[in-house]
mmCIF file of C-alpha atoms and ligand atoms in Angstrom:
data_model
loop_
_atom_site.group_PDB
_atom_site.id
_atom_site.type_symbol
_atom_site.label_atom_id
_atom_site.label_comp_id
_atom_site.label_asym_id
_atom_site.label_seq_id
_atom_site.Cartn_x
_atom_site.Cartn_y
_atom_site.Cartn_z
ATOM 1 C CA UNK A 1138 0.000 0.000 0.000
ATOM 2 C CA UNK A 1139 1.235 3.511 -0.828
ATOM 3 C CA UNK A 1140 2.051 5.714 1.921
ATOM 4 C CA UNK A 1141 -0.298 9.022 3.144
ATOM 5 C CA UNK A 1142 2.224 11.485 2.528
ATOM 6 C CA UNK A 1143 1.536 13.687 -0.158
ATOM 7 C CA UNK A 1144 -0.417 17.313 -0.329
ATOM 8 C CA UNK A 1145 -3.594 17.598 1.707
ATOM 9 C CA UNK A 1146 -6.943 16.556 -0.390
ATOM 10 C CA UNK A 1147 -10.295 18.761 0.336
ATOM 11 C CA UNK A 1148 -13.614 17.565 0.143
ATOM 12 C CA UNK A 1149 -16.639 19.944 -0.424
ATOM 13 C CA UNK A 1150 -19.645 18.632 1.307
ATOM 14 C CA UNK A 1151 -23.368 19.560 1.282
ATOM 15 C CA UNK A 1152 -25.995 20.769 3.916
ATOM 16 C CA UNK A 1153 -29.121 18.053 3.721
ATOM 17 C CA UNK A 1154 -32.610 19.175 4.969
ATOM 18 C CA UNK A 1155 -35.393 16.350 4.652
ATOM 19 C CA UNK A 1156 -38.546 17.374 2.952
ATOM 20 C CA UNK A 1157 -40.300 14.493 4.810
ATOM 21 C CA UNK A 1158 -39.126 13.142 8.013
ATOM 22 C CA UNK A 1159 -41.980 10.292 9.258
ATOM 23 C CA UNK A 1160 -40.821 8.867 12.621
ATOM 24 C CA UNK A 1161 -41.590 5.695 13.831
ATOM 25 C CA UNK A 1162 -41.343 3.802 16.987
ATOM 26 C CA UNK A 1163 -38.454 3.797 19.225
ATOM 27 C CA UNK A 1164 -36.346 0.723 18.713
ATOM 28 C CA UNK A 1165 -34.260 -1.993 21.022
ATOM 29 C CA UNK A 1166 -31.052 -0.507 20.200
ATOM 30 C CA UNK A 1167 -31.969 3.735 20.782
ATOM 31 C CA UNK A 1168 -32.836 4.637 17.274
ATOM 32 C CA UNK A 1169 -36.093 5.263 15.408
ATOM 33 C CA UNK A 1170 -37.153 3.795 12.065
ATOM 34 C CA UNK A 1171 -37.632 6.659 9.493
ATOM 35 C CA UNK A 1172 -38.817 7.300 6.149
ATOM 36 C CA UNK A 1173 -37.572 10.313 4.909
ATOM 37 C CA UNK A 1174 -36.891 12.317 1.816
ATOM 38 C CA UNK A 1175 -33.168 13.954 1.962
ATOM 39 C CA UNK A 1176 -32.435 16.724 -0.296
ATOM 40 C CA UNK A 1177 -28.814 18.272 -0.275
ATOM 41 C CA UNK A 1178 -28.735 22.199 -0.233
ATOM 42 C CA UNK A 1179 -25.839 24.175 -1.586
ATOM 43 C CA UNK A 1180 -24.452 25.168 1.629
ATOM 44 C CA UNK A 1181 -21.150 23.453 2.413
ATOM 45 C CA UNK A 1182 -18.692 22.383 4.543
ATOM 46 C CA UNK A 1183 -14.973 21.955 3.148
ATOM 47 C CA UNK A 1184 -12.914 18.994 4.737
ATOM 48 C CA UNK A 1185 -9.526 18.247 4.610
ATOM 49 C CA UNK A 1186 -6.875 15.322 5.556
ATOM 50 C CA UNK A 1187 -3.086 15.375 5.446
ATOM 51 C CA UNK A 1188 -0.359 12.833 7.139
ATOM 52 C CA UNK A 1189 -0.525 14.092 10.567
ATOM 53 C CA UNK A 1190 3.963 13.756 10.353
ATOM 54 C CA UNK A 1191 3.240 16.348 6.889
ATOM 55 C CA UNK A 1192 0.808 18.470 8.660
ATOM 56 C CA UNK A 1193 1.533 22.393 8.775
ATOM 57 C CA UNK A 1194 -0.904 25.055 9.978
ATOM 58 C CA UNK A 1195 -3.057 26.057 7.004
ATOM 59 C CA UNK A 1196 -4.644 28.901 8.657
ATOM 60 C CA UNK A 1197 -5.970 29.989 11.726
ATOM 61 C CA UNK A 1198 -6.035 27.065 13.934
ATOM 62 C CA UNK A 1199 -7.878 26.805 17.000
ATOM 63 C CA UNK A 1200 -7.056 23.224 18.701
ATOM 64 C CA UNK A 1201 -4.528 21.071 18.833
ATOM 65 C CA UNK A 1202 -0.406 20.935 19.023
ATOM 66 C CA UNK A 1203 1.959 20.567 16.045
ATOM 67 C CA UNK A 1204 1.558 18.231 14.035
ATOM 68 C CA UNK A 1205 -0.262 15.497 15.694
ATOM 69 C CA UNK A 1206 -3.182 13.794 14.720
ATOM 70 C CA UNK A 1207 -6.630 15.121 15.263
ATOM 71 C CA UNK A 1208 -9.298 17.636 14.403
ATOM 72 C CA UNK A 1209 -8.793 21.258 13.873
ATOM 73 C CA UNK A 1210 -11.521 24.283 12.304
ATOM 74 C CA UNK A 1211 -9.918 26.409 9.592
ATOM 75 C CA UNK A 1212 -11.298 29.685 8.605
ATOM 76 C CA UNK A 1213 -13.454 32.197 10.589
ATOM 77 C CA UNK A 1214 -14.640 30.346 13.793
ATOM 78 C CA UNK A 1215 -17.718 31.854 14.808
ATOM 79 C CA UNK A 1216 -19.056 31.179 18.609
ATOM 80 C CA UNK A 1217 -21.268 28.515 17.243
ATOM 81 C CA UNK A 1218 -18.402 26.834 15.400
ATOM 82 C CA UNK A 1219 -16.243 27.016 18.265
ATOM 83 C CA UNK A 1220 -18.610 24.834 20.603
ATOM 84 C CA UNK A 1221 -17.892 21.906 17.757
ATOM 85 C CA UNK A 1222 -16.110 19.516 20.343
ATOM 86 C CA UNK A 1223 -12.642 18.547 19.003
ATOM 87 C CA UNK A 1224 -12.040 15.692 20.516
ATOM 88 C CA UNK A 1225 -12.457 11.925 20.241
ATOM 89 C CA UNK A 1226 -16.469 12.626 20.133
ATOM 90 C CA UNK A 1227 -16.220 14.709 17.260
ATOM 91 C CA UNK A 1228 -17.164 12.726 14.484
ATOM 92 C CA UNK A 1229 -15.372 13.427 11.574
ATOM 93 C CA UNK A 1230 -12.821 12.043 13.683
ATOM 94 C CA UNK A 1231 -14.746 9.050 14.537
ATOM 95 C CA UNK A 1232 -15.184 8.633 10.688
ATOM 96 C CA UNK A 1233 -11.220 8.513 10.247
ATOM 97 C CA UNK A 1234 -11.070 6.016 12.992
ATOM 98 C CA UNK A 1235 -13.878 3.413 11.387
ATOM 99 C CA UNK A 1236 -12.377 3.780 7.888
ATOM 100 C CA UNK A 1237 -8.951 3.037 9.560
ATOM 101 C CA UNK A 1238 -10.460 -0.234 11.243
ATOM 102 C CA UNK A 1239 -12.079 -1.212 8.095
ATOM 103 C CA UNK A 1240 -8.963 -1.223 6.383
ATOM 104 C CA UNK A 1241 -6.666 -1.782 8.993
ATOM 105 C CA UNK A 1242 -4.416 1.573 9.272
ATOM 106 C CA UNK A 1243 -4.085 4.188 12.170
ATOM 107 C CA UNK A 1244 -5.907 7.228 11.447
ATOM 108 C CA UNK A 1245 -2.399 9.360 11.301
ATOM 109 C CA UNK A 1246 -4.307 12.496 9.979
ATOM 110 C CA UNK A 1247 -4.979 15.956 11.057
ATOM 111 C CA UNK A 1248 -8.774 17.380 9.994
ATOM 112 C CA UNK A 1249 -9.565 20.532 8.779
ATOM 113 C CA UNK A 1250 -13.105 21.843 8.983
ATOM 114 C CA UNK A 1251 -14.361 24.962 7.278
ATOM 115 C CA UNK A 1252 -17.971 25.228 8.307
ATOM 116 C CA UNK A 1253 -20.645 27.143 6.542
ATOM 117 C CA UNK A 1254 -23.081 24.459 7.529
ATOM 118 C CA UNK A 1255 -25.481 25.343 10.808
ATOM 119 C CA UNK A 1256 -23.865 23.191 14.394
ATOM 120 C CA UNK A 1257 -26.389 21.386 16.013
ATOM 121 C CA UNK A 1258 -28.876 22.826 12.996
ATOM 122 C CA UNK A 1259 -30.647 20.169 12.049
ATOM 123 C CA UNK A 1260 -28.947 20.092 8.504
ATOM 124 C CA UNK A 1261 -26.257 17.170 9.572
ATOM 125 C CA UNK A 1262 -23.279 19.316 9.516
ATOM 126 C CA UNK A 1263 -21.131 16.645 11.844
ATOM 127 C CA UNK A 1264 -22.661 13.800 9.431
ATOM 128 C CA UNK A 1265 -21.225 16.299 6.381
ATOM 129 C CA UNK A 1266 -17.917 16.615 8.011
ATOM 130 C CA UNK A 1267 -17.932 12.770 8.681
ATOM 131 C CA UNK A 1268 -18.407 12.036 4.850
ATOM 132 C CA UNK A 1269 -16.193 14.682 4.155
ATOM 133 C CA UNK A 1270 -13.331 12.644 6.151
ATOM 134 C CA UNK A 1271 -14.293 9.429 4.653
ATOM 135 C CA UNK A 1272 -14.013 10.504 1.025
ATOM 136 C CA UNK A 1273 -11.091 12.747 1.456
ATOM 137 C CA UNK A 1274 -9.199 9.690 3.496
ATOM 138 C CA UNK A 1275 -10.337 6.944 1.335
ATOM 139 C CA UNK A 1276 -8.533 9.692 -1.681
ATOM 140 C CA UNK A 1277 -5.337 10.168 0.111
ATOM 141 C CA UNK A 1278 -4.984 6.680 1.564
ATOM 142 C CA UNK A 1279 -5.574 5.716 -2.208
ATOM 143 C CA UNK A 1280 -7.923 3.083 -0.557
ATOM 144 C CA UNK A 1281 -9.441 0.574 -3.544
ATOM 145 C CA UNK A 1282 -13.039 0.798 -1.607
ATOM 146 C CA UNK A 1283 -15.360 1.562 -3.584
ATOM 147 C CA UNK A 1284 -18.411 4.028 -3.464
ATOM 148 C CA UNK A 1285 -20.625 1.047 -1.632
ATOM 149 C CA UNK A 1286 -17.579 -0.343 0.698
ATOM 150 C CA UNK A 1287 -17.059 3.614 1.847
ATOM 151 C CA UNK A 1288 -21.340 4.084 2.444
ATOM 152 C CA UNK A 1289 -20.970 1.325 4.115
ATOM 153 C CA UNK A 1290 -18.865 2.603 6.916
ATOM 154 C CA UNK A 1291 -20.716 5.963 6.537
ATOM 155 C CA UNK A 1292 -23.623 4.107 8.152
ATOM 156 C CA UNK A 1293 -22.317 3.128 10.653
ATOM 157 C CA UNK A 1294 -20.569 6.003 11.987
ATOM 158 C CA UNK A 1295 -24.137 7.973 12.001
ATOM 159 C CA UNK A 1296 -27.861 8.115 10.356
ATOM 160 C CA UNK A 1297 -26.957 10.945 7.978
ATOM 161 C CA UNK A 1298 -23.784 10.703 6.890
ATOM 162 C CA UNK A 1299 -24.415 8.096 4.258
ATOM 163 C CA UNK A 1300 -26.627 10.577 2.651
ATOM 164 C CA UNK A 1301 -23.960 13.292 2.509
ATOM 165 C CA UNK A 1302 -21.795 11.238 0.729
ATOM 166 C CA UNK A 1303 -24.698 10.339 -1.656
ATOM 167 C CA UNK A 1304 -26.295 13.724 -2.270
ATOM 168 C CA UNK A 1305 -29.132 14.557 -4.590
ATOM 169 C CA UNK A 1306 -32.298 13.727 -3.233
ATOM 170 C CA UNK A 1307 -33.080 10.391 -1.944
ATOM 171 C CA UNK A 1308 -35.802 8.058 -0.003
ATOM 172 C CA UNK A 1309 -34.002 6.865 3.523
ATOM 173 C CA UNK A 1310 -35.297 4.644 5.508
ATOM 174 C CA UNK A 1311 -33.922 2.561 8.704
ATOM 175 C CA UNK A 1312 -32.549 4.920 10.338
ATOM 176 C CA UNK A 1313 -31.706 6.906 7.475
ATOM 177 C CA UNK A 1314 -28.893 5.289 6.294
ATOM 178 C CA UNK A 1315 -30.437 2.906 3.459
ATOM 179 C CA UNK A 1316 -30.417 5.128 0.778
ATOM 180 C CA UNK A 1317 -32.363 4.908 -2.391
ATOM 181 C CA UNK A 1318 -31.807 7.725 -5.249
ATOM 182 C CA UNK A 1319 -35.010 9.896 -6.002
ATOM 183 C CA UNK A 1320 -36.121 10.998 -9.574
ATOM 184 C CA UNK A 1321 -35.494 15.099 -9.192
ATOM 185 C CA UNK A 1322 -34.316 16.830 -12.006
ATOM 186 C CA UNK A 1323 -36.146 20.032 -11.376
ATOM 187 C CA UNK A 1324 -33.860 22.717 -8.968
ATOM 188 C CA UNK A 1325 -36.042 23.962 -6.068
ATOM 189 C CA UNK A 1326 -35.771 27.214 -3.738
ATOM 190 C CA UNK A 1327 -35.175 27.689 -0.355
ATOM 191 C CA UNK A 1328 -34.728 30.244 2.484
ATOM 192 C CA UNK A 1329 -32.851 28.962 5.419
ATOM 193 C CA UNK A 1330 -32.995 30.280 8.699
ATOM 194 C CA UNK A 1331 -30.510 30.135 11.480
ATOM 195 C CA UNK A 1332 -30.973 30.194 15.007
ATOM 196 C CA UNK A 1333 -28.247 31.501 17.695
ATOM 197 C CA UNK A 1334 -28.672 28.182 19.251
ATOM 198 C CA UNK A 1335 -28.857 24.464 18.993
ATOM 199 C CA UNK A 1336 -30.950 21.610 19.784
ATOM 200 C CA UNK A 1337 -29.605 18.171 20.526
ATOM 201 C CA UNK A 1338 -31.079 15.257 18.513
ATOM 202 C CA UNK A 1339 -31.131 12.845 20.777
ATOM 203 C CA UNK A 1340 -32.969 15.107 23.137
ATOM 204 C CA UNK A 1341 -35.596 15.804 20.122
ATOM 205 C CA UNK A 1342 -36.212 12.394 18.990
ATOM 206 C CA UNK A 1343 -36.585 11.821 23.221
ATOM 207 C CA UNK A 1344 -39.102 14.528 23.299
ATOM 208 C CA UNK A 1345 -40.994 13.387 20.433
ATOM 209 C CA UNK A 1346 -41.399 10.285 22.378
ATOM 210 C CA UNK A 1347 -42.752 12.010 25.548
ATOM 211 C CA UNK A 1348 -45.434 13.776 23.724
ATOM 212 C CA UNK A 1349 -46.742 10.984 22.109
ATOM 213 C CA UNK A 1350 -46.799 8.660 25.185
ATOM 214 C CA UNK A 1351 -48.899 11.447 27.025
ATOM 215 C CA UNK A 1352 -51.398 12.358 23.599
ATOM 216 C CA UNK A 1353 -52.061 10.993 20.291
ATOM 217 C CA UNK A 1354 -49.469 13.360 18.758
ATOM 218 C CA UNK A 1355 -50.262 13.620 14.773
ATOM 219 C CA UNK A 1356 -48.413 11.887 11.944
ATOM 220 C CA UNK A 1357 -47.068 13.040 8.647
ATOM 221 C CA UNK A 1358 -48.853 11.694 5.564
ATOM 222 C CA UNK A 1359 -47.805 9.370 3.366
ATOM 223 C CA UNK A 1360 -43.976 9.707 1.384
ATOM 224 C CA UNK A 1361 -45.300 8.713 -2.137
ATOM 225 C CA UNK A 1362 -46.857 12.144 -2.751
ATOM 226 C CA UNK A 1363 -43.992 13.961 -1.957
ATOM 227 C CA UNK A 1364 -41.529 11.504 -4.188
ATOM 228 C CA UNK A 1365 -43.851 12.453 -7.257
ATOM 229 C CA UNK A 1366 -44.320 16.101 -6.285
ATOM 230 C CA UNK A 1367 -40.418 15.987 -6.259
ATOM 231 C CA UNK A 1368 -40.253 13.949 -9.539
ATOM 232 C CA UNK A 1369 -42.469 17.063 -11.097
ATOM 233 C CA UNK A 1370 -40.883 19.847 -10.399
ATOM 234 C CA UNK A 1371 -43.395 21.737 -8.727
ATOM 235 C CA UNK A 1372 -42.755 23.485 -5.963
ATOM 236 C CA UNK A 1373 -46.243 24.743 -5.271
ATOM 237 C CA UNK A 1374 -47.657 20.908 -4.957
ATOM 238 C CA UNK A 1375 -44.289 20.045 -2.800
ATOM 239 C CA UNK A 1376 -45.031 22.654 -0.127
ATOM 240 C CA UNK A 1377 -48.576 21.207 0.572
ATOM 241 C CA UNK A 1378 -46.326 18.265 1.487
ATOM 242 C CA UNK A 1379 -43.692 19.454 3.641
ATOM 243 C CA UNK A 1380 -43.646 17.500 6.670
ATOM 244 C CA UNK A 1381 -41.644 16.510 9.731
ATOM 245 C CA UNK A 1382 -42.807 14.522 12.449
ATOM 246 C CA UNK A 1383 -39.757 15.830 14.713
ATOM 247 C CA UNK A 1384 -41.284 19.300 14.319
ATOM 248 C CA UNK A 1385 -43.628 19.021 17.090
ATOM 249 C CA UNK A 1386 -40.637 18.219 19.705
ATOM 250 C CA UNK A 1387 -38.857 20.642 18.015
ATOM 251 C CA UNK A 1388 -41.421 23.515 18.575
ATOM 252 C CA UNK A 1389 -42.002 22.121 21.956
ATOM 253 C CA UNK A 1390 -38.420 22.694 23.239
ATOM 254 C CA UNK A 1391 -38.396 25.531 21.781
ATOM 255 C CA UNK A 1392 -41.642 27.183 21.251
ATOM 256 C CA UNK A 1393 -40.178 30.827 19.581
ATOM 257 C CA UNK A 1394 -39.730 28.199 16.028
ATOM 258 C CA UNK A 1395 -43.063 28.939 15.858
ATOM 259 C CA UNK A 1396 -43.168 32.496 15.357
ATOM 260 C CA UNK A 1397 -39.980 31.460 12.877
ATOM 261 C CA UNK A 1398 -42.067 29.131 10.423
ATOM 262 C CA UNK A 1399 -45.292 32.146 10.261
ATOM 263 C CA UNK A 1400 -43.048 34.943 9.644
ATOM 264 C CA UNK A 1401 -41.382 32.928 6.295
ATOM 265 C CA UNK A 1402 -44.944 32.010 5.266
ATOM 266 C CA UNK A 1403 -45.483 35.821 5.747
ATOM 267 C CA UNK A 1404 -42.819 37.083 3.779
ATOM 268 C CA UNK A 1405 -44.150 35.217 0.654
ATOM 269 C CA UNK A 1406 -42.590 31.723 1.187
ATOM 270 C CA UNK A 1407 -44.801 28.852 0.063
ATOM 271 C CA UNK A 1408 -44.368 27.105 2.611
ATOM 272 C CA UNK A 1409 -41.592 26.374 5.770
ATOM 273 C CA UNK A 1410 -40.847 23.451 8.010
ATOM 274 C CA UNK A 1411 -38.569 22.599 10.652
ATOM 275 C CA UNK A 1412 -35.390 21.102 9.513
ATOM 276 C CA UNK A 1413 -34.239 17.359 10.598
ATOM 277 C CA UNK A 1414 -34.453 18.287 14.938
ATOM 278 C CA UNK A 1415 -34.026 21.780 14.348
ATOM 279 C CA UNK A 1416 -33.676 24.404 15.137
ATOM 280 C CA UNK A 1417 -33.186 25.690 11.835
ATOM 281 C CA UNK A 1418 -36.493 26.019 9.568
ATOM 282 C CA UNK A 1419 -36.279 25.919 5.592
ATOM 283 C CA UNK A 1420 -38.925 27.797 3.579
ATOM 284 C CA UNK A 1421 -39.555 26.650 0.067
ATOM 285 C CA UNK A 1422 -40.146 29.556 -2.478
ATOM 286 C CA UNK A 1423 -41.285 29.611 -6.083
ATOM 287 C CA UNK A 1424 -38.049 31.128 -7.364
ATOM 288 C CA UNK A 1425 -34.860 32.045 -6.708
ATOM 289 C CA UNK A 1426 -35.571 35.840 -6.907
ATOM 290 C CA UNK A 1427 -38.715 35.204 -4.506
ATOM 291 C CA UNK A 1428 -36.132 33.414 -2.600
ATOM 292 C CA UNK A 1429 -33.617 36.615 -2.509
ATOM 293 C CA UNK A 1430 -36.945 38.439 -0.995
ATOM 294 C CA UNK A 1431 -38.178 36.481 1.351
ATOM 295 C CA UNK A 1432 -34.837 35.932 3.129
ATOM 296 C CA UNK A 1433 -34.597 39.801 3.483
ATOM 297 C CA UNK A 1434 -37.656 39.989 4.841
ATOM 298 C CA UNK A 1435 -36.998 37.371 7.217
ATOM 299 C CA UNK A 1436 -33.914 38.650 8.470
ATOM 300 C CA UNK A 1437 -35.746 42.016 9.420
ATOM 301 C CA UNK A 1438 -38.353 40.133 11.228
ATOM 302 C CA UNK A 1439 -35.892 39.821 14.427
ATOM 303 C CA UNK A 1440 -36.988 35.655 14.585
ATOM 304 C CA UNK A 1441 -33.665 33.986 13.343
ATOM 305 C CA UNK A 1442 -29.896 34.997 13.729
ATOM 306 C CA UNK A 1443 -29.248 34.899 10.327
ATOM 307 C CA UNK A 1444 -30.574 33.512 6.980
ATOM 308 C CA UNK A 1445 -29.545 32.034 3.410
ATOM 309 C CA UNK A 1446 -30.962 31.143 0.257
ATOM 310 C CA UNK A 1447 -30.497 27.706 -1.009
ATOM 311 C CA UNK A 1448 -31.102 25.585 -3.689
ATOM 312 C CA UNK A 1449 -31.133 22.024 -4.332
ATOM 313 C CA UNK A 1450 -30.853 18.807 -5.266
ATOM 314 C CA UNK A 1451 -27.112 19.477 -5.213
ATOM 315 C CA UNK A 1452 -24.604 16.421 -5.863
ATOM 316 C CA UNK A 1453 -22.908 14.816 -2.362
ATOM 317 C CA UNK A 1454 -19.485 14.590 -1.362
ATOM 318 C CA UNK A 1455 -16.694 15.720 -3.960
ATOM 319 C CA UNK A 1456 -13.048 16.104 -3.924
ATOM 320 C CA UNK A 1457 -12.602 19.296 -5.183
ATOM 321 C CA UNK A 1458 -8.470 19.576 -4.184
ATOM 322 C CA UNK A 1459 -5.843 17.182 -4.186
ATOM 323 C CA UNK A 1460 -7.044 14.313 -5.857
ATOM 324 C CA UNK A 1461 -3.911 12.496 -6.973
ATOM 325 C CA UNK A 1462 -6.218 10.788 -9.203
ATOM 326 C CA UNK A 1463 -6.491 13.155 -11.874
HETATM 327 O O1 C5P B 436 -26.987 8.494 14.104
HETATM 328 P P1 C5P B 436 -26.845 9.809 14.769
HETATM 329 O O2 C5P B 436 -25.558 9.939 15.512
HETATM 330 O O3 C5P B 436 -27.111 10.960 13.867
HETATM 331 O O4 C5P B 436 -28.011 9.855 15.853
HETATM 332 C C1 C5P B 436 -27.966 10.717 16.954
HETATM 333 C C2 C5P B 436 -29.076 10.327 17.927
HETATM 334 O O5 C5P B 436 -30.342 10.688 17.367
HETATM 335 C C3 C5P B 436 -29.193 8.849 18.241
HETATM 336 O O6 C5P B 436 -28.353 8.486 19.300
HETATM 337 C C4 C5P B 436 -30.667 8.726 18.619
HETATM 338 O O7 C5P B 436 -30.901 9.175 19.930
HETATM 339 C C5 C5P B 436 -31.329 9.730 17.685
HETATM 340 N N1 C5P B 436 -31.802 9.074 16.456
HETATM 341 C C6 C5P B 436 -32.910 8.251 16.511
HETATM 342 N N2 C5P B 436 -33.350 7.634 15.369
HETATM 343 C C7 C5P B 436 -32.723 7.843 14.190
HETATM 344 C C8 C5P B 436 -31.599 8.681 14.099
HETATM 345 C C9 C5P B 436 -31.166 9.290 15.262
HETATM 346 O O8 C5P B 436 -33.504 8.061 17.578
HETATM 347 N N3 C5P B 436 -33.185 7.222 13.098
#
């Protein structure tokens, strides 16, 4: 095997939001089956690996001593950014460490995360950063794994990070790792808005379960609508069809969402949702100028910290540096 010395390789990978989220019951091992339709947004995250012995500072870094191994943010590190944990737990590191086992090598690499993707959003920015690592490793380790050998290990370092890898829009189900490509060739539009604060998944999928063990707590509709409302294009039958089962928890934890998802409808959106457990809310508009408007509007209305305008079905995962390959 050829050795992992050689320039860094970066990895561009996308935001997802799910335009469906159905939850089911809670299952023997702590998860919950899903079915849900993933779309990937054009908000990204930029990973990269180098040999942890080749490693030099490539801008400001915020953790870690010379050279070793580990995890480090590059960039502008907002407050947010800055509560990533860069330890052991974070899990682009626990990515490098599974593809390691899987192909028997010591992770010997130092991260670099650039985020543009929410923390603790509900738009899988860890599970981005772990796909991120896998590709980018699998590229500089010159690793003979295959697209299906390296979702593989995506799944099981976390429910969404298969997806990044896979991008586009596609049906999930288990726990959202079993990935099956959706029919989308239309673009759609959306507004995102960001809140100044997380919400931990676990603790949402945990509420979710409270409130339906104390009232019959209302489902989501069906999935096949919202495949073939994907499949045409239109954006005005998709936002009838918007719908998150996680929402409820969501707005329950943290009941100010609410005001969030009326003031996007307000400003002319067709419709908004809450994103994966939140906090962030997406707000599907008819174009991308309406788009452009909304998110100004919503940015005056004082019920987000910030906003963007999106668009997707957007391709997963990509080297986009250092690819010795070509
Ligand atoms: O797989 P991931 O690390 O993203 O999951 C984080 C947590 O979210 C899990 O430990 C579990 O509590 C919850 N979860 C769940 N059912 C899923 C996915 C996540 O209950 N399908």
């Amino acid at each position: 095997m050829l050795s992992a010395v050689g320039p860094p390789v970066t990895v561009r990978v996308p935001a997802k939001v799910n335009l469906h989220l159905a939850v089911g019951e809670l299952r023997p091992d702590g998860f919950h089956d899903l079915v849900t339709v993933f779309q990937a947004l054009n908000l990204f995250d930029e990973v990269s690996v180098v040999a942890a012995h080749t490693a030099q500072s490539r801008g400001p870094v915020t953790h870690i001593g010379p050279g070793g191994p580990g995890v480090e943010l590059l960039g502008d590190v907002d407050a947010e950014a800055a509560g990533v944990p860069l330890d052991a737990t974070n899990l682009a590191w626990r990515a490098a460490v599974a593809l390691g086992e899987e192909v028997g090598r010591e992770p010997d690499v130092r991260i670099g995360i650039r985020k543009a993707i929410p923390v603790a959003g509900g738009m899988a920015g860890g599970s981005a950063d772990a796909a991120g690592t896998l590709l980018a490793l699998a590229t500089l380790w010159r690793l003979d794994i295959g697209r299906e050998g390296l979702m593989e290990v995506a799944a099981r370092v976390g429910s969404d990070v298969a997806f990044a890898l896979h991008g586009g829009t596609a049906l999930g189900t288990g726990r959202g790792e079993n990935l099956v490509p959706v029919l989308s060739r239309h673009t759609f539009h959306w507004v995102v808005a960001l809140q100044d604060h997380g919400l931990s998944t676990p603790a949402v999928f945990g509420e979710l379960d409270r409130l339906r063990a104390a009232s019959d707590v209302k489902r989501i509709g069906d999935v096949e609508p919202v495949l073939e409302a994907v499949a045409s294009g239109e954006a005005r039958s998709l936002a009838l069809l918007l719908g998150n089962d996680l929402q409820a928890a969501a707005v329950s934890m943290d009941p100010g969402l609410r005001r969030t998802l009326r003031a996007g409808v307000a400003a002319g959106a067709l419709a908004g949702v809450v994103s994966g457990s939140g906090p962030t809310c997406i707000f599907l508009c008819t174009d991308g100028p309406t788009a452009v408007r909304v998110a100004a509007e919503l940015a005056g209305a004082g019920v987000c910290r910030t906003v963007r305008v999106a668009h997707g079905p957007v391709p997963g995962a990509k080297v986009i540096d250092g690819d010795p390959a070509r």
